[in-house]
mmCIF file of N, CA and C in Angstrom:
data_model
loop_
_atom_site.group_PDB
_atom_site.id
_atom_site.type_symbol
_atom_site.label_atom_id
_atom_site.label_comp_id
_atom_site.label_asym_id
_atom_site.label_seq_id
_atom_site.Cartn_x
_atom_site.Cartn_y
_atom_site.Cartn_z
ATOM 1 N N MET A 10 49.414 130.225 34.949
ATOM 2 C CA MET A 10 49.820 131.234 33.864
ATOM 3 C C MET A 10 49.467 130.677 32.327
ATOM 4 N N PRO A 11 49.458 129.211 32.202
ATOM 5 C CA PRO A 11 49.112 128.850 30.930
ATOM 6 C C PRO A 11 47.758 129.288 30.421
ATOM 7 N N THR A 12 46.784 129.295 31.514
ATOM 8 C CA THR A 12 45.352 129.477 31.211
ATOM 9 C C THR A 12 45.329 131.031 31.022
ATOM 10 N N ARG A 13 46.047 131.954 31.738
ATOM 11 C CA ARG A 13 46.342 133.469 31.535
ATOM 12 C C ARG A 13 46.585 133.788 30.147
ATOM 13 N N GLU A 14 47.619 132.969 29.572
ATOM 14 C CA GLU A 14 48.307 133.454 28.420
ATOM 15 C C GLU A 14 47.023 133.268 27.361
ATOM 16 N N LEU A 15 46.435 131.909 27.450
ATOM 17 C CA LEU A 15 45.180 131.592 26.610
ATOM 18 C C LEU A 15 44.265 132.815 26.446
ATOM 19 N N LEU A 16 43.881 133.113 27.783
ATOM 20 C CA LEU A 16 42.972 134.202 27.743
ATOM 21 C C LEU A 16 43.311 135.537 27.312
ATOM 22 N N THR A 17 44.596 135.847 27.353
ATOM 23 C CA THR A 17 45.299 136.971 26.785
ATOM 24 C C THR A 17 45.192 136.928 25.218
ATOM 25 N N LEU A 18 45.524 135.726 24.766
ATOM 26 C CA LEU A 18 45.500 135.521 23.297
ATOM 27 C C LEU A 18 44.048 135.699 22.682
ATOM 28 N N ALA A 19 42.833 135.041 23.389
ATOM 29 C CA ALA A 19 41.618 135.246 23.028
ATOM 30 C C ALA A 19 41.139 136.825 23.023
ATOM 31 N N LEU A 20 41.547 137.544 24.094
ATOM 32 C CA LEU A 20 41.194 138.955 24.116
ATOM 33 C C LEU A 20 41.893 139.873 23.020
ATOM 34 N N LEU A 21 43.101 139.505 22.846
ATOM 35 C CA LEU A 21 43.830 140.327 21.681
ATOM 36 C C LEU A 21 43.173 140.007 20.378
ATOM 37 N N ALA A 22 42.913 138.708 20.149
ATOM 38 C CA ALA A 22 42.316 138.408 18.801
ATOM 39 C C ALA A 22 40.962 138.894 18.827
ATOM 40 N N ALA A 23 40.293 139.078 19.806
ATOM 41 C CA ALA A 23 38.764 139.688 19.653
ATOM 42 C C ALA A 23 38.818 141.262 19.329
ATOM 43 N N LEU A 24 39.865 141.803 20.017
ATOM 44 C CA LEU A 24 39.986 143.276 19.738
ATOM 45 C C LEU A 24 40.187 143.616 18.499
ATOM 46 N N GLY A 25 41.008 142.811 17.763
ATOM 47 C CA GLY A 25 41.408 143.238 16.412
ATOM 48 C C GLY A 25 42.364 144.308 16.144
ATOM 49 N N GLY A 26 43.054 144.378 15.028
ATOM 50 C CA GLY A 26 44.081 145.481 14.901
ATOM 51 C C GLY A 26 45.271 145.227 16.024
ATOM 52 N N ALA A 27 45.383 144.241 16.379
ATOM 53 C CA ALA A 27 46.459 143.980 17.410
ATOM 54 C C ALA A 27 47.403 142.742 16.980
ATOM 55 N N ASP A 28 47.701 142.683 15.752
ATOM 56 C CA ASP A 28 48.364 141.530 15.252
ATOM 57 C C ASP A 28 49.785 141.245 15.842
ATOM 58 N N ALA A 29 50.502 142.374 15.991
ATOM 59 C CA ALA A 29 51.887 142.226 16.616
ATOM 60 C C ALA A 29 51.676 141.509 18.002
ATOM 61 N N GLN A 30 50.719 142.069 18.799
ATOM 62 C CA GLN A 30 50.460 141.568 20.141
ATOM 63 C C GLN A 30 49.964 140.029 20.165
ATOM 64 N N VAL A 31 49.118 139.772 19.141
ATOM 65 C CA VAL A 31 48.795 138.502 18.973
ATOM 66 C C VAL A 31 50.019 137.386 18.912
ATOM 67 N N GLN A 32 50.831 137.985 17.983
ATOM 68 C CA GLN A 32 52.064 137.136 17.660
ATOM 69 C C GLN A 32 52.836 136.985 18.793
ATOM 70 N N GLY A 33 53.098 138.110 19.636
ATOM 71 C CA GLY A 33 53.839 138.019 20.950
ATOM 72 C C GLY A 33 53.222 137.073 21.819
ATOM 73 N N HIS A 34 51.992 136.985 21.908
ATOM 74 C CA HIS A 34 51.208 136.086 22.962
ATOM 75 C C HIS A 34 51.173 134.559 22.468
ATOM 76 N N VAL A 35 51.333 134.484 21.195
ATOM 77 C CA VAL A 35 51.680 133.004 20.695
ATOM 78 C C VAL A 35 52.874 132.651 21.149
ATOM 79 N N ALA A 36 53.951 133.425 21.289
ATOM 80 C CA ALA A 36 55.089 133.000 21.569
ATOM 81 C C ALA A 36 55.216 132.882 23.023
ATOM 82 N N GLY A 37 54.441 133.735 23.738
ATOM 83 C CA GLY A 37 54.151 133.596 25.164
ATOM 84 C C GLY A 37 53.425 132.294 25.710
ATOM 85 N N ASN A 38 52.403 131.995 24.893
ATOM 86 C CA ASN A 38 51.972 130.841 25.131
ATOM 87 C C ASN A 38 52.839 129.522 24.911
ATOM 88 N N LEU A 39 53.698 129.597 24.092
ATOM 89 C CA LEU A 39 54.495 128.558 23.931
ATOM 90 C C LEU A 39 55.461 128.464 25.133
ATOM 91 N N ASN A 40 55.958 129.647 25.417
ATOM 92 C CA ASN A 40 56.947 129.722 26.501
ATOM 93 C C ASN A 40 56.233 129.174 27.839
ATOM 94 N N VAL A 41 55.227 129.444 28.063
ATOM 95 C CA VAL A 41 54.613 128.867 29.464
ATOM 96 C C VAL A 41 53.877 127.304 29.349
ATOM 97 N N GLY A 42 54.271 126.751 28.145
ATOM 98 C CA GLY A 42 54.002 125.169 27.954
ATOM 99 C C GLY A 42 52.793 125.082 27.281
ATOM 100 N N ASN A 43 52.084 125.950 26.685
ATOM 101 C CA ASN A 43 50.972 125.682 25.742
ATOM 102 C C ASN A 43 51.415 125.267 24.459
ATOM 103 N N THR A 44 50.597 124.126 23.801
ATOM 104 C CA THR A 44 51.137 123.789 22.544
ATOM 105 C C THR A 44 50.355 124.588 21.598
ATOM 106 N N ARG A 45 50.407 124.268 20.392
ATOM 107 C CA ARG A 45 49.538 124.864 19.231
ATOM 108 C C ARG A 45 48.257 124.441 19.278
ATOM 109 N N GLN A 46 47.851 123.174 19.789
ATOM 110 C CA GLN A 46 46.567 122.810 19.796
ATOM 111 C C GLN A 46 45.537 123.473 20.753
ATOM 112 N N PRO A 47 45.978 123.837 21.872
ATOM 113 C CA PRO A 47 44.990 124.523 22.804
ATOM 114 C C PRO A 47 44.822 126.030 22.313
ATOM 115 N N MET A 48 45.750 126.669 21.493
ATOM 116 C CA MET A 48 45.520 127.885 21.001
ATOM 117 C C MET A 48 44.548 127.869 19.696
ATOM 118 N N LEU A 49 44.821 126.755 18.990
ATOM 119 C CA LEU A 49 43.872 126.572 17.789
ATOM 120 C C LEU A 49 42.273 126.231 18.331
ATOM 121 N N ASP A 50 42.347 125.550 19.566
ATOM 122 C CA ASP A 50 40.917 125.283 19.936
ATOM 123 C C ASP A 50 40.283 126.407 20.375
ATOM 124 N N VAL A 51 40.843 127.447 21.181
ATOM 125 C CA VAL A 51 40.446 128.748 21.598
ATOM 126 C C VAL A 51 39.915 129.749 20.365
ATOM 127 N N LEU A 52 40.812 129.616 19.460
ATOM 128 C CA LEU A 52 40.488 130.448 18.224
ATOM 129 C C LEU A 52 39.238 130.028 17.506
ATOM 130 N N THR A 53 39.203 128.516 17.342
ATOM 131 C CA THR A 53 38.194 127.888 16.752
ATOM 132 C C THR A 53 36.882 128.421 17.402
ATOM 133 N N VAL A 54 36.755 128.350 18.659
ATOM 134 C CA VAL A 54 35.650 128.428 19.376
ATOM 135 C C VAL A 54 35.107 129.977 19.359
ATOM 136 N N LEU A 55 36.002 130.753 19.107
ATOM 137 C CA LEU A 55 35.825 132.345 18.942
ATOM 138 C C LEU A 55 35.228 132.807 17.736
ATOM 139 N N VAL A 56 35.350 131.827 16.531
ATOM 140 C CA VAL A 56 34.843 132.277 15.262
ATOM 141 C C VAL A 56 33.364 132.901 15.317
ATOM 142 N N PRO A 57 32.447 132.242 15.860
ATOM 143 C CA PRO A 57 31.097 132.915 15.692
ATOM 144 C C PRO A 57 30.990 134.292 16.807
ATOM 145 N N LEU A 58 31.946 134.303 17.654
ATOM 146 C CA LEU A 58 31.762 135.390 18.795
ATOM 147 C C LEU A 58 32.555 136.832 18.067
ATOM 148 N N ILE A 59 33.749 136.434 17.513
ATOM 149 C CA ILE A 59 34.438 137.764 17.101
ATOM 150 C C ILE A 59 34.692 137.762 15.501
ATOM 151 N N GLY A 60 33.929 136.889 14.700
ATOM 152 C CA GLY A 60 33.946 136.887 13.247
ATOM 153 C C GLY A 60 35.167 136.306 12.510
ATOM 154 N N TYR A 61 34.773 135.936 11.304
ATOM 155 C CA TYR A 61 35.737 135.147 10.623
ATOM 156 C C TYR A 61 37.103 135.977 10.439
ATOM 157 N N PRO A 62 36.993 137.437 9.940
ATOM 158 C CA PRO A 62 38.190 138.187 9.593
ATOM 159 C C PRO A 62 39.146 138.366 10.766
ATOM 160 N N ARG A 63 38.635 138.525 11.952
ATOM 161 C CA ARG A 63 39.577 138.589 13.142
ATOM 162 C C ARG A 63 40.224 137.240 13.459
ATOM 163 N N THR A 64 39.330 136.183 13.360
ATOM 164 C CA THR A 64 39.847 134.797 13.441
ATOM 165 C C THR A 64 40.976 134.503 12.620
ATOM 166 N N LEU A 65 40.839 134.798 11.519
ATOM 167 C CA LEU A 65 41.767 134.510 10.318
ATOM 168 C C LEU A 65 43.097 135.181 10.565
ATOM 169 N N ASN A 66 43.040 136.287 11.088
ATOM 170 C CA ASN A 66 44.295 137.196 11.466
ATOM 171 C C ASN A 66 44.912 136.462 12.681
ATOM 172 N N ALA A 67 44.115 136.150 13.467
ATOM 173 C CA ALA A 67 44.846 135.358 14.943
ATOM 174 C C ALA A 67 45.247 134.004 14.142
ATOM 175 N N LEU A 68 44.799 133.330 13.352
ATOM 176 C CA LEU A 68 45.250 132.092 12.868
ATOM 177 C C LEU A 68 46.452 132.253 12.194
ATOM 178 N N ALA A 69 46.484 133.460 11.488
ATOM 179 C CA ALA A 69 47.641 133.671 10.566
ATOM 180 C C ALA A 69 49.065 133.792 11.432
ATOM 181 N N ALA A 70 48.665 134.564 12.625
ATOM 182 C CA ALA A 70 49.720 134.683 13.667
ATOM 183 C C ALA A 70 50.172 133.504 14.259
ATOM 184 N N LEU A 71 49.191 132.760 14.456
ATOM 185 C CA LEU A 71 49.401 131.279 15.089
ATOM 186 C C LEU A 71 50.292 130.466 14.177
ATOM 187 N N ASN A 72 49.884 130.325 12.980
ATOM 188 C CA ASN A 72 50.802 129.689 11.711
ATOM 189 C C ASN A 72 52.006 130.198 11.561
ATOM 190 N N GLU A 73 52.336 131.463 12.014
ATOM 191 C CA GLU A 73 53.546 131.946 11.737
ATOM 192 C C GLU A 73 54.468 131.625 13.103
ATOM 193 N N GLY A 74 53.836 131.926 14.439
ATOM 194 C CA GLY A 74 54.543 131.630 15.350
ATOM 195 C C GLY A 74 54.799 130.051 15.840
ATOM 196 N N ALA A 75 53.674 129.264 15.426
ATOM 197 C CA ALA A 75 53.871 127.910 15.803
ATOM 198 C C ALA A 75 53.241 127.079 14.668
ATOM 199 N N PRO A 76 54.111 126.760 13.663
ATOM 200 C CA PRO A 76 53.628 126.238 12.376
ATOM 201 C C PRO A 76 53.133 124.895 12.611
ATOM 202 N N ALA A 77 52.170 124.311 12.066
ATOM 203 C CA ALA A 77 51.902 123.051 11.978
ATOM 204 C C ALA A 77 52.939 121.993 11.663
ATOM 205 N N ALA A 78 53.188 120.715 12.251
ATOM 206 C CA ALA A 78 54.104 120.028 12.090
ATOM 207 C C ALA A 78 53.815 118.991 10.947
#
C-alpha cells in the first residue's frame, strides 16, 4: 500500500491542476506510513520528466501537508 500511494502521488503531480488531490495523497502517504523523505525523493526524480512548475506545485502541497522538521 505505501508504494501504491507514492505512485498515486507521482501520477497526480504529473497530471497538473490536481493540487487538492495531491494534498489529499500527501495525507494518504502519511497515513500508510510513508514519511516526508520518500515523497520528496519521488518528486525530485520527477523534475526533468514533468517540469519545474508542476514539481513546485507538488512540493508546495508536500510542505503544507508534511512540513519539514
